[in-house]
Amino acid sequence: MTNGFSDPFLIEAERHSVWGAAQLEALMEFLPEAPWSADLPTCSYRQGEVQLRVGVLGTYDTEEGSWLWGWANPGLGGSEVVALSAAVARYGQTHGIPEFTAEELDLSGFDDPRRAAETLAFAGMGVANTPGYIGQPAGPGTQVYFLPDDPKVPSARLDPVALPRVLMAGASLIGYSPRQAVTGYFERHGVPQRVEGDRLIADLPTGNAVVVSFDRMGRIGDIRLTVSG
C-alpha cells in the first residue's frame, strides 16, 4: 500500500522493510501473550513477566483515521519518553521526509488507514534503529505505538538458509522498491554488495554469496545462494 505517502518516505521505509519484518517476528516471539501496562514518566513497559524500557513513537486515532507523533503530543512533548520520536522528526528534517516532520497526519484517505498507521510505525522503528515496535490499545478509539529501547530484545540474525524467504517476504511488505528493500537489508547487516546488470550480489560472512535478480519491472525474479567449497 503506497497511496498517500511521499516518495522520500516510501524509499526510506523500503530501506528497513526486510530487516524490519524479520525483527518484528523476533520481537513477537520474545514477548509473551499477556496483559500489558506502561509507566510513561519512567519509560517502563511490562507485558507479563517481561519489562522493557520504551519510548512512545506515536498514537493512532481509529475513529478519525489520524496519526499523532509522540513528540507532538501536548502531554508528552519534551519528555524523555518521546526522545526517540523526536529523533525521527530530526531525521525527517535532515532528509526531507515530510511524514516525519508533520505533527499530525490524516490517514483517512488511504484504502486501509490502519495499515498506513502501521507503516508509519514500521518506518519510525527503522529510522530510530530500535528492535521493533509494539502497538497496543490505549482507550476507546486509540492505539499507542511504543518503541522498545532495551538490549533484552533479541536481534534477528542473517540466516543464509532462510534468506530467500526473508527477502521475498520483506520486499513484498511495501512493494514500492524491492531493490531498495534488498539493498537496505544487506546494508543493515554490513554485508558487501555489488550490482552487475539486473543482479545484486551480496558476499555473506560464511563465504557464500547470494545473487538476487530483478525483472524489468524492478521486481525480484530469482534468489540464488552460491555455496563455497
PDB file of C-alpha atoms in Angstrom:
ATOM      1  CA  MET A   1       0.000   0.000   0.000  1.00  0.00           C
ATOM      2  CA  THR A   2       1.591   3.249  -1.130  1.00  0.00           C
ATOM      3  CA  ASN A   3      -1.219   5.711  -1.817  1.00  0.00           C
ATOM      4  CA  GLY A   4      -0.867   8.983   0.060  1.00  0.00           C
ATOM      5  CA  PHE A   5       2.770   8.676   1.146  1.00  0.00           C
ATOM      6  CA  SER A   6       5.579  10.710  -0.412  1.00  0.00           C
ATOM      7  CA  ASP A   7       8.341   9.119  -2.478  1.00  0.00           C
ATOM      8  CA  PRO A   8      11.062  10.032   0.085  1.00  0.00           C
ATOM      9  CA  PHE A   9       9.067   8.336   2.833  1.00  0.00           C
ATOM     10  CA  LEU A  10       8.450   5.186   0.795  1.00  0.00           C
ATOM     11  CA  ILE A  11      12.107   4.912  -0.178  1.00  0.00           C
ATOM     12  CA  GLU A  12      13.100   5.272   3.481  1.00  0.00           C
ATOM     13  CA  ALA A  13      10.511   2.721   4.592  1.00  0.00           C
ATOM     14  CA  GLU A  14      11.773   0.257   1.975  1.00  0.00           C
ATOM     15  CA  ARG A  15      15.327   0.547   3.316  1.00  0.00           C
ATOM     16  CA  HIS A  16      14.116  -1.026   6.557  1.00  0.00           C
ATOM     17  CA  SER A  17      11.420  -3.346   5.223  1.00  0.00           C
ATOM     18  CA  VAL A  18      13.233  -6.692   5.033  1.00  0.00           C
ATOM     19  CA  TRP A  19      15.170  -6.226   8.266  1.00  0.00           C
ATOM     20  CA  GLY A  20      12.105  -4.756   9.970  1.00  0.00           C
ATOM     21  CA  ALA A  21       9.836  -7.657   9.056  1.00  0.00           C
ATOM     22  CA  ALA A  22      12.346 -10.151  10.440  1.00  0.00           C
ATOM     23  CA  GLN A  23      12.940  -8.063  13.551  1.00  0.00           C
ATOM     24  CA  LEU A  24       9.239  -7.730  14.317  1.00  0.00           C
ATOM     25  CA  GLU A  25       8.956 -11.500  14.100  1.00  0.00           C
ATOM     26  CA  ALA A  26      11.773 -11.835  16.644  1.00  0.00           C
ATOM     27  CA  LEU A  27      10.114  -9.316  18.963  1.00  0.00           C
ATOM     28  CA  MET A  28       6.735 -11.043  18.813  1.00  0.00           C
ATOM     29  CA  GLU A  29       8.343 -14.378  19.660  1.00  0.00           C
ATOM     30  CA  PHE A  30      10.090 -12.731  22.611  1.00  0.00           C
ATOM     31  CA  LEU A  31       7.023 -11.046  24.119  1.00  0.00           C
ATOM     32  CA  PRO A  32       4.561 -13.313  25.947  1.00  0.00           C
ATOM     33  CA  GLU A  33       0.840 -13.231  25.260  1.00  0.00           C
ATOM     34  CA  ALA A  34      -0.129 -11.438  28.451  1.00  0.00           C
ATOM     35  CA  PRO A  35      -1.673  -8.194  29.747  1.00  0.00           C
ATOM     36  CA  TRP A  36       0.443  -5.071  29.412  1.00  0.00           C
ATOM     37  CA  SER A  37       0.974  -1.865  31.337  1.00  0.00           C
ATOM     38  CA  ALA A  38       3.177   1.188  30.922  1.00  0.00           C
ATOM     39  CA  ASP A  39       4.537   3.920  33.160  1.00  0.00           C
ATOM     40  CA  LEU A  40       5.434   6.771  30.801  1.00  0.00           C
ATOM     41  CA  PRO A  41       7.392   9.005  33.222  1.00  0.00           C
ATOM     42  CA  THR A  42       9.859   6.145  33.803  1.00  0.00           C
ATOM     43  CA  CYS A  43       9.764   4.882  30.181  1.00  0.00           C
ATOM     44  CA  SER A  44       8.744   1.475  31.526  1.00  0.00           C
ATOM     45  CA  TYR A  45       6.624  -1.147  29.760  1.00  0.00           C
ATOM     46  CA  ARG A  46       5.596  -4.518  31.144  1.00  0.00           C
ATOM     47  CA  GLN A  47       3.971  -7.416  29.335  1.00  0.00           C
ATOM     48  CA  GLY A  48       3.569 -10.461  31.502  1.00  0.00           C
ATOM     49  CA  GLU A  49       6.927 -11.085  33.169  1.00  0.00           C
ATOM     50  CA  VAL A  50       8.881  -9.067  30.614  1.00  0.00           C
ATOM     51  CA  GLN A  51       9.758  -5.481  31.492  1.00  0.00           C
ATOM     52  CA  LEU A  52      11.321  -3.163  28.919  1.00  0.00           C
ATOM     53  CA  ARG A  53      12.464   0.390  28.583  1.00  0.00           C
ATOM     54  CA  VAL A  54      10.390   2.011  25.821  1.00  0.00           C
ATOM     55  CA  GLY A  55       9.584   5.277  24.142  1.00  0.00           C
ATOM     56  CA  VAL A  56       6.290   6.477  22.685  1.00  0.00           C
ATOM     57  CA  LEU A  57       6.547   6.773  18.911  1.00  0.00           C
ATOM     58  CA  GLY A  58       3.001   7.939  18.215  1.00  0.00           C
ATOM     59  CA  THR A  59      -0.720   7.310  18.542  1.00  0.00           C
ATOM     60  CA  TYR A  60      -3.370   6.417  16.008  1.00  0.00           C
ATOM     61  CA  ASP A  61      -6.962   7.631  16.338  1.00  0.00           C
ATOM     62  CA  THR A  62      -9.013   4.802  14.861  1.00  0.00           C
ATOM     63  CA  GLU A  63     -12.175   6.905  14.626  1.00  0.00           C
ATOM     64  CA  GLU A  64     -10.653   9.936  12.899  1.00  0.00           C
ATOM     65  CA  GLY A  65      -8.025   7.962  10.998  1.00  0.00           C
ATOM     66  CA  SER A  66      -5.243  10.264  12.142  1.00  0.00           C
ATOM     67  CA  TRP A  67      -1.697   9.746  13.394  1.00  0.00           C
ATOM     68  CA  LEU A  68      -0.033  11.952  16.027  1.00  0.00           C
ATOM     69  CA  TRP A  69       3.714  11.697  16.593  1.00  0.00           C
ATOM     70  CA  GLY A  70       4.798  11.323  20.204  1.00  0.00           C
ATOM     71  CA  TRP A  71       6.992  14.431  20.054  1.00  0.00           C
ATOM     72  CA  ALA A  72       3.913  16.465  19.042  1.00  0.00           C
ATOM     73  CA  ASN A  73       1.660  15.134  21.818  1.00  0.00           C
ATOM     74  CA  PRO A  74       0.887  18.115  24.097  1.00  0.00           C
ATOM     75  CA  GLY A  75       1.016  15.909  27.172  1.00  0.00           C
ATOM     76  CA  LEU A  76       4.333  14.286  26.292  1.00  0.00           C
ATOM     77  CA  GLY A  77       6.299  16.760  24.188  1.00  0.00           C
ATOM     78  CA  GLY A  78       9.789  17.409  25.506  1.00  0.00           C
ATOM     79  CA  SER A  79       9.759  14.463  27.908  1.00  0.00           C
ATOM     80  CA  GLU A  80      12.195  11.562  27.880  1.00  0.00           C
ATOM     81  CA  VAL A  81       9.566   9.090  26.729  1.00  0.00           C
ATOM     82  CA  VAL A  82       9.319  10.803  23.309  1.00  0.00           C
ATOM     83  CA  ALA A  83      13.074  11.250  22.750  1.00  0.00           C
ATOM     84  CA  LEU A  84      13.124   8.522  20.088  1.00  0.00           C
ATOM     85  CA  SER A  85      10.113  10.027  18.352  1.00  0.00           C
ATOM     86  CA  ALA A  86      11.865  13.421  18.329  1.00  0.00           C
ATOM     87  CA  ALA A  87      14.904  11.760  16.739  1.00  0.00           C
ATOM     88  CA  VAL A  88      12.648  10.549  13.914  1.00  0.00           C
ATOM     89  CA  ALA A  89      11.470  14.136  13.367  1.00  0.00           C
ATOM     90  CA  ARG A  90      15.055  15.394  13.195  1.00  0.00           C
ATOM     91  CA  TYR A  91      15.882  12.692  10.670  1.00  0.00           C
ATOM     92  CA  GLY A  92      12.914  13.798   8.610  1.00  0.00           C
ATOM     93  CA  GLN A  93      14.086  17.413   8.661  1.00  0.00           C
ATOM     94  CA  THR A  94      17.592  16.426   7.554  1.00  0.00           C
ATOM     95  CA  HIS A  95      16.443  14.114   4.759  1.00  0.00           C
ATOM     96  CA  GLY A  96      13.350  15.958   3.568  1.00  0.00           C
ATOM     97  CA  ILE A  97      10.747  13.397   4.621  1.00  0.00           C
ATOM     98  CA  PRO A  98       7.505  15.295   5.332  1.00  0.00           C
ATOM     99  CA  GLU A  99       5.722  12.408   7.066  1.00  0.00           C
ATOM    100  CA  PHE A 100       8.303  12.529   9.867  1.00  0.00           C
ATOM    101  CA  THR A 101       8.071  16.286  10.404  1.00  0.00           C
ATOM    102  CA  ALA A 102       4.299  16.888  10.315  1.00  0.00           C
ATOM    103  CA  GLU A 103       2.862  16.851  13.834  1.00  0.00           C
ATOM    104  CA  GLU A 104      -0.297  15.038  12.730  1.00  0.00           C
ATOM    105  CA  LEU A 105      -1.121  13.038   9.606  1.00  0.00           C
ATOM    106  CA  ASP A 106      -4.577  12.447   8.173  1.00  0.00           C
ATOM    107  CA  LEU A 107      -4.695   8.826   7.031  1.00  0.00           C
ATOM    108  CA  SER A 108      -8.437   8.694   6.379  1.00  0.00           C
ATOM    109  CA  GLY A 109      -7.925   8.890   2.602  1.00  0.00           C
ATOM    110  CA  PHE A 110      -5.889   5.695   2.454  1.00  0.00           C
ATOM    111  CA  ASP A 111      -7.503   2.472   1.277  1.00  0.00           C
ATOM    112  CA  ASP A 112      -6.513   0.992   4.650  1.00  0.00           C
ATOM    113  CA  PRO A 113      -5.834   3.746   7.229  1.00  0.00           C
ATOM    114  CA  ARG A 114      -4.900   1.260   9.926  1.00  0.00           C
ATOM    115  CA  ARG A 115      -2.236  -0.272   7.719  1.00  0.00           C
ATOM    116  CA  ALA A 116      -0.981   3.220   6.901  1.00  0.00           C
ATOM    117  CA  ALA A 117      -0.511   3.808  10.635  1.00  0.00           C
ATOM    118  CA  GLU A 118       1.395   0.541  10.912  1.00  0.00           C
ATOM    119  CA  THR A 119       3.611   1.651   8.012  1.00  0.00           C
ATOM    120  CA  LEU A 120       4.444   4.879   9.861  1.00  0.00           C
ATOM    121  CA  ALA A 121       5.321   2.878  12.965  1.00  0.00           C
ATOM    122  CA  PHE A 122       7.372   0.475  10.864  1.00  0.00           C
ATOM    123  CA  ALA A 123       9.381   3.255   9.216  1.00  0.00           C
ATOM    124  CA  GLY A 124       9.800   5.070  12.535  1.00  0.00           C
ATOM    125  CA  MET A 125      11.229   1.938  14.113  1.00  0.00           C
ATOM    126  CA  GLY A 126      13.773   1.681  11.304  1.00  0.00           C
ATOM    127  CA  VAL A 127      14.870   5.302  11.489  1.00  0.00           C
ATOM    128  CA  ALA A 128      15.110   5.170  15.297  1.00  0.00           C
ATOM    129  CA  ASN A 129      17.077   1.904  14.994  1.00  0.00           C
ATOM    130  CA  THR A 130      15.009   0.114  17.613  1.00  0.00           C
ATOM    131  CA  PRO A 131      14.328  -3.659  17.681  1.00  0.00           C
ATOM    132  CA  GLY A 132      10.684  -3.427  16.683  1.00  0.00           C
ATOM    133  CA  TYR A 133       7.550  -1.583  17.713  1.00  0.00           C
ATOM    134  CA  ILE A 134       4.647  -2.535  19.950  1.00  0.00           C
ATOM    135  CA  GLY A 135       1.093  -1.408  19.154  1.00  0.00           C
ATOM    136  CA  GLN A 136      -1.463  -1.563  21.956  1.00  0.00           C
ATOM    137  CA  PRO A 137      -4.996  -0.235  22.524  1.00  0.00           C
ATOM    138  CA  ALA A 138      -4.899   2.730  24.895  1.00  0.00           C
ATOM    139  CA  GLY A 139      -8.554   3.501  25.371  1.00  0.00           C
ATOM    140  CA  PRO A 140     -11.595   3.734  23.096  1.00  0.00           C
ATOM    141  CA  GLY A 141     -10.525   4.559  19.563  1.00  0.00           C
ATOM    142  CA  THR A 142      -6.820   4.977  20.335  1.00  0.00           C
ATOM    143  CA  GLN A 143      -3.824   2.820  19.526  1.00  0.00           C
ATOM    144  CA  VAL A 144      -0.450   3.704  21.036  1.00  0.00           C
ATOM    145  CA  TYR A 145       2.837   2.635  19.465  1.00  0.00           C
ATOM    146  CA  PHE A 146       5.877   2.016  21.655  1.00  0.00           C
ATOM    147  CA  LEU A 147       9.489   1.618  20.574  1.00  0.00           C
ATOM    148  CA  PRO A 148      11.455  -0.844  22.722  1.00  0.00           C
ATOM    149  CA  ASP A 149      14.789   0.654  23.745  1.00  0.00           C
ATOM    150  CA  ASP A 150      16.223  -2.268  25.654  1.00  0.00           C
ATOM    151  CA  PRO A 151      19.074  -4.734  24.964  1.00  0.00           C
ATOM    152  CA  LYS A 152      16.933  -7.596  26.278  1.00  0.00           C
ATOM    153  CA  VAL A 153      15.068  -7.709  22.971  1.00  0.00           C
ATOM    154  CA  PRO A 154      16.770 -10.266  20.676  1.00  0.00           C
ATOM    155  CA  SER A 155      18.065  -9.205  17.278  1.00  0.00           C
ATOM    156  CA  ALA A 156      17.056 -11.047  14.126  1.00  0.00           C
ATOM    157  CA  ARG A 157      20.190 -12.588  12.644  1.00  0.00           C
ATOM    158  CA  LEU A 158      21.025 -13.134   8.997  1.00  0.00           C
ATOM    159  CA  ASP A 159      20.334 -16.801   8.288  1.00  0.00           C
ATOM    160  CA  PRO A 160      21.569 -17.872   4.822  1.00  0.00           C
ATOM    161  CA  VAL A 161      19.156 -20.814   4.726  1.00  0.00           C
ATOM    162  CA  ALA A 162      16.124 -18.627   5.440  1.00  0.00           C
ATOM    163  CA  LEU A 163      17.390 -15.716   3.338  1.00  0.00           C
ATOM    164  CA  PRO A 164      15.242 -16.270   0.208  1.00  0.00           C
ATOM    165  CA  ARG A 165      12.064 -16.392   2.302  1.00  0.00           C
ATOM    166  CA  VAL A 166      13.112 -13.372   4.372  1.00  0.00           C
ATOM    167  CA  LEU A 167      13.960 -11.270   1.319  1.00  0.00           C
ATOM    168  CA  MET A 168      10.761 -12.127  -0.541  1.00  0.00           C
ATOM    169  CA  ALA A 169       8.527 -11.524   2.480  1.00  0.00           C
ATOM    170  CA  GLY A 170      10.141  -8.228   3.423  1.00  0.00           C
ATOM    171  CA  ALA A 171      10.339  -6.884  -0.124  1.00  0.00           C
ATOM    172  CA  SER A 172       6.626  -7.539  -0.679  1.00  0.00           C
ATOM    173  CA  LEU A 173       5.583  -5.747   2.508  1.00  0.00           C
ATOM    174  CA  ILE A 174       5.513  -2.257   0.971  1.00  0.00           C
ATOM    175  CA  GLY A 175       6.126  -3.102  -2.667  1.00  0.00           C
ATOM    176  CA  TYR A 176       7.433   0.300  -3.727  1.00  0.00           C
ATOM    177  CA  SER A 177      11.048  -0.632  -4.470  1.00  0.00           C
ATOM    178  CA  PRO A 178      12.123  -4.258  -3.941  1.00  0.00           C
ATOM    179  CA  ARG A 179      15.668  -3.346  -4.958  1.00  0.00           C
ATOM    180  CA  GLN A 180      15.834  -0.713  -2.221  1.00  0.00           C
ATOM    181  CA  ALA A 181      14.441  -3.257   0.255  1.00  0.00           C
ATOM    182  CA  VAL A 182      17.107  -5.850  -0.597  1.00  0.00           C
ATOM    183  CA  THR A 183      19.924  -3.284  -0.616  1.00  0.00           C
ATOM    184  CA  GLY A 184      18.819  -1.907   2.742  1.00  0.00           C
ATOM    185  CA  TYR A 185      18.780  -5.358   4.314  1.00  0.00           C
ATOM    186  CA  PHE A 186      22.373  -6.120   3.373  1.00  0.00           C
ATOM    187  CA  GLU A 187      23.457  -2.624   4.429  1.00  0.00           C
ATOM    188  CA  ARG A 188      21.834  -3.208   7.831  1.00  0.00           C
ATOM    189  CA  HIS A 189      23.891  -6.369   8.303  1.00  0.00           C
ATOM    190  CA  GLY A 190      27.102  -4.857   6.952  1.00  0.00           C
ATOM    191  CA  VAL A 191      27.239  -7.273   4.011  1.00  0.00           C
ATOM    192  CA  PRO A 192      29.280  -6.110   0.974  1.00  0.00           C
ATOM    193  CA  GLN A 193      27.206  -5.985  -2.198  1.00  0.00           C
ATOM    194  CA  ARG A 194      27.629  -5.071  -5.828  1.00  0.00           C
ATOM    195  CA  VAL A 195      25.417  -4.636  -8.874  1.00  0.00           C
ATOM    196  CA  GLU A 196      26.005  -6.496 -12.121  1.00  0.00           C
ATOM    197  CA  GLY A 197      23.341  -5.611 -14.664  1.00  0.00           C
ATOM    198  CA  ASP A 198      19.980  -6.690 -13.304  1.00  0.00           C
ATOM    199  CA  ARG A 199      21.569  -8.678 -10.482  1.00  0.00           C
ATOM    200  CA  LEU A 200      22.602  -7.722  -6.980  1.00  0.00           C
ATOM    201  CA  ILE A 201      25.334  -9.905  -5.489  1.00  0.00           C
ATOM    202  CA  ALA A 202      25.983  -9.925  -1.744  1.00  0.00           C
ATOM    203  CA  ASP A 203      29.007 -11.648  -0.209  1.00  0.00           C
ATOM    204  CA  LEU A 204      27.895 -13.330   3.018  1.00  0.00           C
ATOM    205  CA  PRO A 205      30.166 -13.732   6.073  1.00  0.00           C
ATOM    206  CA  THR A 206      30.029 -17.520   5.535  1.00  0.00           C
ATOM    207  CA  GLY A 207      31.982 -17.153   2.302  1.00  0.00           C
ATOM    208  CA  ASN A 208      28.889 -17.862   0.221  1.00  0.00           C
ATOM    209  CA  ALA A 209      27.172 -15.310  -1.972  1.00  0.00           C
ATOM    210  CA  VAL A 210      23.527 -14.575  -2.625  1.00  0.00           C
ATOM    211  CA  VAL A 211      22.504 -13.453  -6.095  1.00  0.00           C
ATOM    212  CA  VAL A 212      19.221 -11.538  -6.370  1.00  0.00           C
ATOM    213  CA  SER A 213      17.905 -10.964  -9.893  1.00  0.00           C
ATOM    214  CA  PHE A 214      15.327  -8.304 -10.762  1.00  0.00           C
ATOM    215  CA  ASP A 215      12.978  -8.220 -13.737  1.00  0.00           C
ATOM    216  CA  ARG A 216      12.300  -5.200 -15.970  1.00  0.00           C
ATOM    217  CA  MET A 217       9.586  -4.022 -13.575  1.00  0.00           C
ATOM    218  CA  GLY A 218      12.067  -3.958 -10.697  1.00  0.00           C
ATOM    219  CA  ARG A 219      10.535  -6.990  -9.008  1.00  0.00           C
ATOM    220  CA  ILE A 220      12.558  -9.849  -7.558  1.00  0.00           C
ATOM    221  CA  GLY A 221      12.755 -12.551 -10.193  1.00  0.00           C
ATOM    222  CA  ASP A 222      15.112 -15.032  -8.587  1.00  0.00           C
ATOM    223  CA  ILE A 223      17.217 -15.537  -5.449  1.00  0.00           C
ATOM    224  CA  ARG A 224      20.108 -17.945  -5.644  1.00  0.00           C
ATOM    225  CA  LEU A 225      22.599 -18.896  -2.944  1.00  0.00           C
ATOM    226  CA  THR A 226      26.025 -19.995  -4.141  1.00  0.00           C
ATOM    227  CA  VAL A 227      27.772 -22.498  -1.889  1.00  0.00           C
ATOM    228  CA  SER A 228      31.513 -22.202  -1.317  1.00  0.00           C
ATOM    229  CA  GLY A 229      33.919 -25.091  -1.152  1.00  0.00           C
TER     230      GLY A 229
END
